[in-house]
Coordinates of C-alpha atoms and ligand atoms in Angstrom, one line a residue:
M1 CA 63.8 173.6 148.6
K2 CA 64.5 174.9 152.0
I3 CA 63.7 172.9 155.2
S4 CA 63.4 175.3 158.2
K5 CA 65.1 174.4 161.4
N6 CA 61.9 173.6 163.3
D7 CA 60.0 171.8 160.5
L8 CA 59.0 168.4 161.7
I9 CA 59.5 166.3 158.5
F10 CA 58.7 162.8 157.5
L11 CA 60.4 161.6 154.3
P12 CA 60.0 158.0 153.0
L13 CA 62.9 157.0 150.8
G14 CA 61.6 153.5 150.1
G15 CA 58.6 151.3 150.9
S16 CA 55.9 153.9 150.2
S17 CA 53.7 153.1 147.2
E18 CA 55.8 149.9 146.7
I19 CA 56.4 146.6 148.5
G20 CA 59.9 146.3 150.1
M21 CA 63.0 148.5 150.5
N22 CA 61.6 150.3 153.5
S23 CA 63.6 153.3 154.6
N24 CA 62.3 156.5 156.2
L25 CA 63.7 159.8 157.5
Y26 CA 62.5 162.2 160.2
H27 CA 63.8 165.7 160.6
Y28 CA 63.6 168.2 163.5
D29 CA 65.8 171.0 164.7
D30 CA 68.4 170.5 162.0
N31 CA 68.8 166.8 162.9
W32 CA 67.8 163.7 161.1
I33 CA 67.1 160.1 162.1
M34 CA 66.4 157.2 159.8
V35 CA 64.0 154.3 160.5
D36 CA 64.9 151.1 158.6
L37 CA 67.2 150.5 155.7
G38 CA 65.9 147.6 153.7
I39 CA 66.2 146.0 150.3
S40 CA 63.7 144.8 147.7
F41 CA 64.1 142.1 145.1
A42 CA 64.6 142.9 141.4
D43 CA 62.5 141.4 138.7
E44 CA 63.5 140.1 135.2
S45 CA 63.7 143.6 133.8
M46 CA 67.1 143.9 135.4
P47 CA 69.2 141.0 134.2
G48 CA 71.9 139.8 136.5
V49 CA 70.5 141.8 139.4
D50 CA 69.0 140.2 142.6
I51 CA 68.3 143.1 144.9
L52 CA 67.5 146.8 144.9
L53 CA 68.7 149.4 147.4
P54 CA 66.9 152.6 148.5
D55 CA 68.0 156.0 147.1
I56 CA 69.9 157.6 150.0
D57 CA 71.5 160.5 148.0
F58 CA 69.4 163.0 149.9
I59 CA 70.8 162.1 153.3
I60 CA 74.3 161.3 152.1
E61 CA 74.7 165.1 151.5
K62 CA 73.9 165.8 155.1
R63 CA 75.2 162.7 156.8
D64 CA 76.8 164.6 159.6
K65 CA 73.3 165.5 160.7
L66 CA 72.1 161.9 160.6
K67 CA 72.1 160.9 164.3
G68 CA 71.1 157.3 164.1
I69 CA 69.5 154.5 162.1
F70 CA 66.7 152.8 164.0
L71 CA 65.7 149.3 162.9
T72 CA 62.2 148.2 163.6
H73 CA 63.1 144.5 163.0
G74 CA 65.4 142.1 161.3
H75 CA 63.5 141.4 158.0
E76 CA 65.4 142.0 154.8
D77 CA 63.0 144.7 153.6
H78 CA 63.9 146.7 156.7
M79 CA 67.6 146.1 157.3
G80 CA 68.9 144.2 154.3
A81 CA 70.6 147.3 152.8
V82 CA 72.8 148.0 155.9
Q83 CA 75.6 145.8 154.7
Y84 CA 75.7 147.5 151.3
I85 CA 75.3 151.2 152.0
W86 CA 75.9 151.8 155.7
D87 CA 79.4 152.9 154.7
K88 CA 78.0 156.0 152.9
L89 CA 76.1 157.0 156.1
R90 CA 78.3 155.8 159.0
A91 CA 75.6 156.6 161.6
P92 CA 75.1 154.4 164.7
I93 CA 72.5 151.7 164.5
Y94 CA 69.8 150.9 167.1
G95 CA 67.6 147.8 167.3
S96 CA 66.2 145.2 169.6
S97 CA 68.5 142.4 170.8
F98 CA 67.3 139.9 168.2
T99 CA 67.6 142.4 165.4
I100 CA 71.1 143.4 166.4
S101 CA 72.1 139.8 166.9
L102 CA 71.0 139.0 163.3
L103 CA 72.6 142.1 161.9
K104 CA 75.9 141.3 163.6
R105 CA 76.0 137.9 161.8
K106 CA 75.4 139.6 158.5
L107 CA 78.0 142.3 159.0
K108 CA 80.5 139.7 160.1
E109 CA 80.0 137.8 156.8
V110 CA 80.8 140.9 154.8
G111 CA 83.7 142.0 157.1
L112 CA 82.0 145.1 158.4
L113 CA 81.5 144.0 162.0
G114 CA 83.7 146.2 164.2
N115 CA 83.2 149.3 162.0
V116 CA 79.5 149.8 162.8
Q117 CA 78.4 151.2 166.2
L118 CA 75.6 148.9 167.3
H119 CA 73.2 149.7 170.2
T120 CA 70.7 147.2 171.6
I121 CA 67.5 148.9 172.8
S122 CA 64.3 147.9 174.4
E123 CA 61.0 149.4 175.6
N124 CA 62.5 149.8 179.0
K125 CA 64.5 152.8 178.1
V126 CA 63.8 156.0 176.2
I127 CA 66.6 157.1 173.8
N128 CA 67.4 160.8 173.6
I129 CA 69.2 161.9 170.5
G130 CA 69.4 165.6 169.7
P131 CA 65.9 167.0 169.6
F132 CA 64.3 163.5 169.4
E133 CA 63.0 161.4 172.3
I134 CA 62.4 157.8 171.1
Q135 CA 60.4 155.3 173.0
P136 CA 60.6 151.8 171.6
V137 CA 57.4 149.8 172.0
S138 CA 57.1 146.0 171.8
L139 CA 54.6 144.7 169.3
T140 CA 54.5 141.3 167.6
H141 CA 55.3 140.2 164.0
S142 CA 56.7 137.1 162.2
I143 CA 60.2 137.6 163.7
P144 CA 61.3 137.9 167.3
D145 CA 61.5 141.3 169.0
P146 CA 60.0 143.8 166.6
L147 CA 59.8 147.4 167.8
S148 CA 57.5 150.3 167.0
F149 CA 58.9 153.8 167.8
S150 CA 57.1 156.6 169.4
I151 CA 59.2 159.6 168.2
S152 CA 58.6 162.8 170.2
T153 CA 59.8 166.3 169.4
K154 CA 58.7 169.8 170.7
S155 CA 56.5 170.0 167.6
G156 CA 54.7 166.7 168.2
T157 CA 54.9 162.9 168.5
I158 CA 54.9 160.5 165.6
F159 CA 54.1 156.8 166.1
H160 CA 56.0 154.7 163.6
T161 CA 54.6 151.1 163.7
G162 CA 57.1 149.1 161.6
D163 CA 55.6 145.7 160.6
W164 CA 53.3 144.5 163.3
K165 CA 50.3 142.4 164.4
F166 CA 48.5 141.9 167.7
D167 CA 49.5 138.4 168.7
N168 CA 48.6 137.5 172.3
S169 CA 50.4 134.2 172.2
P170 CA 53.4 134.7 169.9
K171 CA 55.3 131.6 171.0
V172 CA 58.6 133.5 171.1
G173 CA 59.1 136.9 172.6
S174 CA 56.8 139.2 174.5
E175 CA 53.2 140.1 173.8
P176 CA 52.2 143.5 172.5
N177 CA 52.4 146.2 175.2
Y178 CA 48.8 147.5 175.1
E179 CA 49.4 149.6 178.2
M180 CA 52.2 151.5 176.7
L181 CA 50.2 152.0 173.5
K182 CA 47.3 153.4 175.5
E183 CA 49.7 155.8 177.5
I184 CA 51.2 157.1 174.2
G185 CA 47.7 157.7 172.9
K186 CA 46.8 159.6 176.1
K187 CA 49.7 161.9 175.8
G188 CA 48.7 162.9 172.3
V189 CA 50.0 161.7 168.9
L190 CA 50.3 164.0 165.9
A191 CA 50.7 161.2 163.2
L192 CA 50.8 157.5 162.9
V193 CA 53.0 156.1 160.2
G194 CA 51.9 152.6 159.7
D195 CA 52.0 149.2 158.0
S196 CA 49.5 148.7 155.2
T197 CA 50.4 145.2 154.0
N198 CA 47.1 143.6 155.0
A199 CA 44.9 146.7 154.9
M200 CA 42.8 144.8 152.3
V201 CA 42.3 141.8 154.5
E202 CA 39.1 141.6 156.6
G203 CA 39.1 140.7 160.3
T204 CA 42.0 140.1 162.6
T205 CA 45.2 138.2 161.9
Q206 CA 45.5 134.8 163.6
S207 CA 48.1 134.1 166.3
E208 CA 51.3 132.2 165.7
T209 CA 49.8 129.6 168.1
E210 CA 47.1 128.8 165.6
A211 CA 49.8 128.0 163.0
F212 CA 51.4 125.7 165.6
K213 CA 48.1 123.9 166.0
G214 CA 47.6 123.5 162.3
L215 CA 51.2 122.2 161.9
R216 CA 50.7 119.8 164.7
K217 CA 47.6 118.3 162.9
T218 CA 49.3 118.4 159.4
I219 CA 52.5 116.7 160.6
K220 CA 50.5 114.0 162.5
N221 CA 48.5 113.2 159.3
S222 CA 51.4 113.3 156.9
S223 CA 52.9 110.2 155.3
G224 CA 56.5 109.5 154.4
R225 CA 59.4 111.8 155.1
I226 CA 58.4 115.4 155.7
F227 CA 60.2 118.3 154.0
I228 CA 59.0 121.6 155.4
T229 CA 60.0 125.2 154.7
C230 CA 59.1 128.5 156.3
F231 CA 60.5 132.1 156.3
A232 CA 64.0 131.6 157.8
S233 CA 63.7 134.4 160.5
N234 CA 60.4 133.2 161.8
V235 CA 61.9 131.6 164.9
A236 CA 58.5 130.9 166.5
R237 CA 57.5 128.9 163.4
V238 CA 60.8 126.9 163.5
K239 CA 60.1 126.1 167.1
S240 CA 56.5 125.1 166.3
I241 CA 57.7 122.7 163.6
I242 CA 60.2 121.1 165.9
E243 CA 57.7 120.8 168.8
A244 CA 55.0 119.3 166.5
S245 CA 57.6 116.9 164.9
L246 CA 58.9 115.7 168.3
E247 CA 55.3 115.0 169.5
N248 CA 55.1 112.6 166.5
N249 CA 58.5 110.9 167.4
K250 CA 60.3 112.4 164.3
K251 CA 64.0 113.1 164.0
I252 CA 64.5 116.7 162.9
F253 CA 67.2 118.1 160.6
L254 CA 67.5 121.8 159.9
A255 CA 69.3 123.0 156.7
G256 CA 69.9 126.4 155.2
R257 CA 72.3 129.3 155.8
S258 CA 69.6 131.9 156.7
L259 CA 67.8 129.4 159.0
N260 CA 71.0 128.6 160.9
R261 CA 71.8 132.3 161.2
A262 CA 68.3 133.0 162.7
V263 CA 68.6 130.0 165.1
E264 CA 72.0 131.1 166.3
A265 CA 70.8 134.7 166.8
A266 CA 67.7 133.4 168.7
N267 CA 69.9 131.2 170.9
E268 CA 72.2 134.1 171.7
V269 CA 69.4 136.4 172.9
G270 CA 67.6 133.8 175.0
Y271 CA 65.1 132.2 172.7
P272 CA 66.6 128.7 172.6
V273 CA 65.8 126.5 169.6
E274 CA 66.5 122.9 170.4
G275 CA 65.7 119.4 169.5
M276 CA 67.1 119.3 166.0
E277 CA 70.4 118.5 164.2
T278 CA 72.0 121.2 162.0
S279 CA 74.1 118.8 159.8
F280 CA 73.0 115.8 157.8
K281 CA 76.0 113.7 159.1
N282 CA 73.7 111.2 160.9
I283 CA 70.7 111.2 158.7
D284 CA 71.3 107.7 157.3
K285 CA 71.0 106.3 160.8
Y286 CA 67.2 106.9 160.7
K287 CA 64.4 105.3 158.8
H288 CA 63.4 107.4 155.8
D289 CA 59.9 108.0 157.1
D290 CA 61.0 109.0 160.6
V291 CA 62.8 112.1 159.4
V292 CA 61.5 115.7 159.2
I293 CA 63.7 118.2 157.3
I294 CA 63.3 121.9 157.9
A295 CA 64.7 123.6 154.8
G296 CA 65.3 127.1 153.7
G297 CA 63.7 128.3 150.4
S298 CA 60.0 129.1 151.0
Q299 CA 60.0 131.4 148.0
G300 CA 61.4 128.9 145.5
E301 CA 64.9 130.4 145.6
L302 CA 67.1 128.6 143.1
R303 CA 70.0 127.7 145.3
S304 CA 67.9 127.0 148.5
T305 CA 67.8 123.6 150.2
M306 CA 64.1 123.0 149.5
T307 CA 64.5 123.7 145.8
R308 CA 67.5 121.5 145.5
I309 CA 65.7 118.7 147.3
A310 CA 62.7 119.0 145.0
F311 CA 64.9 118.8 141.9
S312 CA 67.0 115.9 143.3
Q313 CA 70.1 118.2 143.4
H314 CA 70.9 117.6 147.0
D315 CA 73.7 115.1 147.6
R316 CA 72.5 113.9 151.0
I317 CA 68.7 114.0 150.8
N318 CA 66.6 111.7 148.8
V319 CA 62.9 111.9 148.1
K320 CA 60.5 108.9 147.7
P321 CA 56.9 108.7 146.4
G322 CA 54.5 109.1 149.3
D323 CA 56.6 111.8 151.1
T324 CA 55.2 115.2 152.0
A325 CA 56.4 118.7 151.3
I326 CA 54.8 121.4 153.5
F327 CA 55.1 125.1 152.7
S328 CA 54.5 126.9 156.0
S329 CA 54.7 130.3 154.4
S330 CA 52.9 132.7 152.0
K331 CA 53.9 133.6 148.5
I332 CA 55.5 137.0 148.3
P333 CA 54.1 138.7 145.2
G334 CA 56.5 138.2 142.3
N335 CA 57.7 134.7 143.5
E336 CA 54.6 132.7 142.4
I337 CA 56.2 131.2 139.3
A338 CA 59.4 130.1 141.1
I339 CA 57.4 128.5 144.0
D340 CA 55.0 126.7 141.6
K341 CA 58.0 125.2 139.8
V342 CA 59.2 123.7 143.2
H343 CA 55.6 122.4 143.9
T344 CA 55.5 120.8 140.4
A345 CA 58.9 119.1 140.9
F346 CA 57.7 117.6 144.2
L347 CA 54.4 116.5 142.6
K348 CA 56.2 114.8 139.7
K349 CA 58.1 112.7 142.3
G350 CA 54.8 111.6 143.9
V351 CA 55.3 113.9 146.9
K352 CA 52.2 115.4 148.4
V353 CA 52.4 119.2 148.6
V354 CA 50.6 121.0 151.4
T355 CA 50.4 124.9 151.5
D356 CA 48.5 127.4 153.5
E357 CA 45.6 127.0 151.0
D358 CA 45.2 123.4 152.1
E359 CA 45.8 123.6 155.8
L360 CA 46.3 126.2 158.5
V361 CA 50.1 125.9 158.3
H362 CA 50.8 129.6 158.1
V363 CA 49.6 132.9 159.6
S364 CA 50.4 136.4 158.5
G365 CA 52.7 138.7 160.4
H366 CA 50.7 141.9 159.5
P367 CA 47.5 143.4 160.9
G368 CA 44.1 142.9 159.3
K369 CA 41.5 145.7 159.1
D370 CA 40.1 145.1 162.6
D371 CA 43.6 145.1 164.1
I372 CA 44.4 148.4 162.4
I373 CA 41.2 149.9 163.8
K374 CA 42.1 148.7 167.3
L375 CA 45.6 150.4 167.0
Y376 CA 44.1 153.7 165.8
K377 CA 41.7 153.6 168.8
L378 CA 44.6 153.2 171.2
I379 CA 47.0 155.7 169.5
K380 CA 44.3 158.3 168.4
P381 CA 46.6 160.2 166.1
Q382 CA 45.5 163.4 164.4
I383 CA 47.0 162.3 161.0
S384 CA 47.3 158.9 159.4
I385 CA 50.3 158.3 157.1
P386 CA 50.0 154.8 155.5
V387 CA 53.3 153.3 154.3
H388 CA 54.6 149.7 153.5
G389 CA 52.4 149.0 150.5
T390 CA 51.4 149.8 147.0
P391 CA 49.1 152.8 146.3
K392 CA 46.1 150.5 146.6
H393 CA 47.2 149.3 150.0
L394 CA 47.8 152.9 151.2
R395 CA 44.4 154.0 150.0
E396 CA 42.7 151.1 151.8
H397 CA 44.7 151.9 155.0
A398 CA 43.6 155.6 154.7
N399 CA 39.9 154.4 154.4
I400 CA 40.3 152.4 157.6
A401 CA 41.7 155.4 159.4
K402 CA 38.7 157.4 158.3
V403 CA 36.4 154.9 159.8
T404 CA 38.0 155.5 163.2
G405 CA 37.5 159.2 162.9
I406 CA 40.8 160.4 161.5
S407 CA 40.0 163.2 159.1
L408 CA 43.4 163.7 157.5
S409 CA 45.4 161.0 155.8
I410 CA 48.5 161.7 153.7
E411 CA 49.4 158.9 151.3
P412 CA 53.1 159.3 150.3
E413 CA 55.2 158.0 147.5
N414 CA 59.0 157.5 147.9
G415 CA 60.5 161.0 148.0
S416 CA 57.3 162.7 149.3
L417 CA 58.6 165.3 151.7
I418 CA 55.8 165.7 154.3
K419 CA 55.8 168.7 156.7
L420 CA 53.9 167.7 159.8
S421 CA 54.4 170.8 161.9
G422 CA 52.5 174.1 161.2
N423 CA 48.9 174.7 160.4
S424 CA 48.4 172.5 157.3
P425 CA 50.4 169.3 157.4
S426 CA 51.0 168.2 153.8
I427 CA 53.5 167.0 151.1
I428 CA 55.6 170.1 150.4
N429 CA 57.9 168.7 147.9
Q430 CA 58.6 165.6 145.8
I431 CA 62.2 164.5 145.7
Q432 CA 63.3 162.4 142.7
I433 CA 64.1 158.9 143.9
K434 CA 66.1 156.3 141.9
S435 CA 66.9 153.0 143.6
S436 CA 70.3 151.5 143.2
V437 CA 71.7 148.1 142.7
P438 CA 74.7 146.3 144.1
D439 CA 76.4 144.8 141.1
G440 CA 79.5 142.8 142.0
S441 CA 81.7 145.3 143.9
Q442 CA 80.0 148.4 142.4
I443 CA 76.7 150.1 143.2
L444 CA 74.8 151.3 140.1
K445 CA 71.7 153.4 139.7
S446 CA 68.8 151.3 138.6
D447 CA 68.3 153.4 135.5
S448 CA 71.9 153.0 134.4
S449 CA 72.4 152.3 130.7
I450 CA 74.3 149.1 131.7
F451 CA 70.9 147.5 132.4
T452 CA 69.5 148.6 129.0
A453 CA 72.6 147.0 127.4
R454 CA 72.1 143.8 129.5
R455 CA 68.4 143.5 128.5
R456 CA 69.4 143.8 124.9
L457 CA 72.0 141.2 125.2
L458 CA 69.7 138.9 127.0
W459 CA 66.7 139.2 124.7
N460 CA 68.3 140.2 121.4
G461 CA 71.9 139.0 121.4
S462 CA 74.9 140.9 120.2
V463 CA 76.9 141.6 117.0
S464 CA 80.5 142.8 116.6
A465 CA 81.8 144.1 113.3
V466 CA 85.3 145.0 112.4
I467 CA 85.7 147.2 109.3
M468 CA 89.1 148.0 107.8
L469 CA 89.7 151.1 105.6
D470 CA 92.9 151.7 103.7
S471 CA 94.7 155.0 103.0
E472 CA 92.6 155.4 99.9
L473 CA 89.5 155.2 102.2
E474 CA 88.6 151.9 100.4
I475 CA 87.1 149.0 102.4
Q476 CA 89.5 146.1 102.9
L477 CA 87.9 142.7 102.7
P478 CA 86.9 140.5 104.4
I479 CA 84.6 142.3 106.8
K480 CA 84.6 140.5 110.1
I481 CA 81.2 139.8 111.7
I482 CA 80.7 137.9 115.0
Q483 CA 77.3 137.3 116.6
N484 CA 76.1 135.9 119.8
G485 CA 72.6 134.7 120.5
I486 CA 71.0 135.8 117.2
T487 CA 71.0 132.9 114.7
E488 CA 72.6 129.6 113.7
R489 CA 73.6 127.4 110.8
D490 CA 72.2 128.2 107.3
D491 CA 70.4 131.2 108.7
E492 CA 73.6 132.5 110.1
M493 CA 75.4 132.2 106.7
E494 CA 72.6 134.0 105.0
W495 CA 72.4 136.7 107.6
I496 CA 76.2 137.3 107.5
S497 CA 76.3 137.5 103.7
E498 CA 73.4 140.0 103.7
V499 CA 75.0 142.1 106.4
K500 CA 78.4 142.1 104.6
S501 CA 77.0 143.2 101.3
D502 CA 74.8 145.9 103.0
I503 CA 77.9 147.2 104.8
E504 CA 79.8 147.4 101.6
E505 CA 77.0 149.3 99.9
T506 CA 76.9 151.7 102.8
I507 CA 80.6 152.4 102.8
Y508 CA 80.6 153.0 99.0
S509 CA 77.8 155.5 99.5
L510 CA 79.8 157.7 101.9
N511 CA 81.8 160.7 100.8
K512 CA 85.4 161.4 101.6
N513 CA 84.6 163.6 104.7
E514 CA 82.3 161.0 106.2
L515 CA 84.8 158.2 105.5
T516 CA 87.6 160.0 107.5
D517 CA 85.4 160.3 110.5
D518 CA 85.4 157.0 112.6
L519 CA 82.2 158.0 114.4
I520 CA 80.2 158.4 111.2
V521 CA 81.5 155.2 109.7
E522 CA 80.6 153.3 113.0
Q523 CA 77.2 154.8 113.1
K524 CA 76.4 154.0 109.4
V525 CA 77.6 150.5 109.7
R526 CA 75.7 150.0 112.9
S527 CA 72.4 151.1 111.3
S528 CA 73.1 148.9 108.3
I529 CA 73.5 145.8 110.6
R530 CA 70.5 146.8 112.5
S531 CA 68.2 147.1 109.5
V532 CA 69.3 143.8 108.0
T533 CA 68.9 142.0 111.3
K534 CA 65.6 143.5 112.0
L535 CA 64.3 142.6 108.5
L536 CA 65.4 138.9 108.8
F537 CA 64.8 138.2 112.5
K538 CA 62.7 141.1 113.9
I539 CA 65.1 141.7 116.8
K540 CA 67.4 144.6 117.8
P541 CA 70.7 143.3 119.0
L542 CA 73.4 145.2 120.9
I543 CA 75.8 146.2 118.1
D544 CA 79.5 147.0 118.4
V545 CA 81.5 148.4 115.4
H546 CA 85.2 148.8 115.3
V547 CA 86.8 150.8 112.5
L548 CA 90.5 150.1 111.8
R549 CA 92.7 152.2 109.5
V550 CA 95.4 150.4 107.5
L551 CA 98.0 152.8 106.4
Ligands
ZN601 ZN1 58.2 144.6 156.0
ZN602 ZN1 58.6 142.3 158.5

């Protein structure tokens, strides 16, 4: 596939037709820029794996032409992969002051700070890189200082929204720059590449100030000690919780690595978060009921402070019947079971659990249908390209665009190479995309056979067999069989004896040529173990066979 020099190309590597792992490329005049480099979270189909990284093989090959990585905001699904794969790209990174401040802290933790060229940008200054003119635009979201990018080339302008909402009283940071959006729309926009997360939600998304009011009411009416969790980087929410708690004469303690990192970054860039203690040193000086604890772990993460408190695994924090646990957050799809376990643990201790289904303690960071319509009316693009969602979300976003009079929508998958310049903008190629996985110190492709082996080990156990053959090609007894995770006690004795006799039969059935070939012997013994195990237990373990020759 050939990309011509003056093709204006949009190529999503992650985040299109899926939730998370957002990463996008733009091409013009033989130059590339990237917007976002995020992660997503692995499910139980990949044992031992927590996170997934986007497939950047396409751009690694031409990394000398990659002029910059522009980060829309500091959420993990937009910048979480930088610390793992930036080294393969080595392009300078651009982001708002809060985004860069947060990124700096993460890079420092992995020893990369100092290697990466970081640029703080704002809507006050256009960035010219090669053939691209990039105008950052302030919108609002559930993290300070999110940016949209208006990316102009001689073949047209693309407006890339990033995650956004219209919040006219965001509590932290500036309001959306409606004037600038209108100006961009007036100059003419070829395509809008936009957030589809809440495309299925009617109406407009509520302001962060509404969440503050709800929290104020909930905290006032809550009994006992209050444990409250929210998304760590939602600095406005942390401030709201502190403000609402102080109004009720509570003493506030904040705990969690991500929460502290976000608060430090906010303080550094001029959004001070004050009025709480960040260590539990003094907690015993206060009456149990006078304390509010802001804890990380809104998604039921196993090692998080909120989860450890719920399961009485925290050495400094105790829970009493009559206390209150507030979840000032939504459930990210896939985390429901983990979160419910934490709720149940609290309930069993007599703690009241309050979620966004009970009280207005959370608002979304993404635009509802009416907000999306409002943005299209301001930007007036010729083409709509929905991203940041499953195919269903993208379709719904395209339907909304249609309502506002946009006749052409292109709904991409990861790897859809979209040519926007020329007479008929469309997907001109589909690149094979395979996400990868950081696994200890190595990075593996997600379809690696290692994961098939791990799944087998996890669900079916493993068998090792050692077979000794002498110079006469006769089997030497005993055959050694070791199993893990398959069976126990009497059943194990029965299984081992069945396996051994089946192996003996198998060996006797082989001819001289077969017996001199280790690979054939291994394969025959393996299938013998497999069939006996399947017959007895209906499982397919991972089987390892060693053939030893005694001369
Ligand atoms: Zn996102
Ligand atoms: Zn976000």
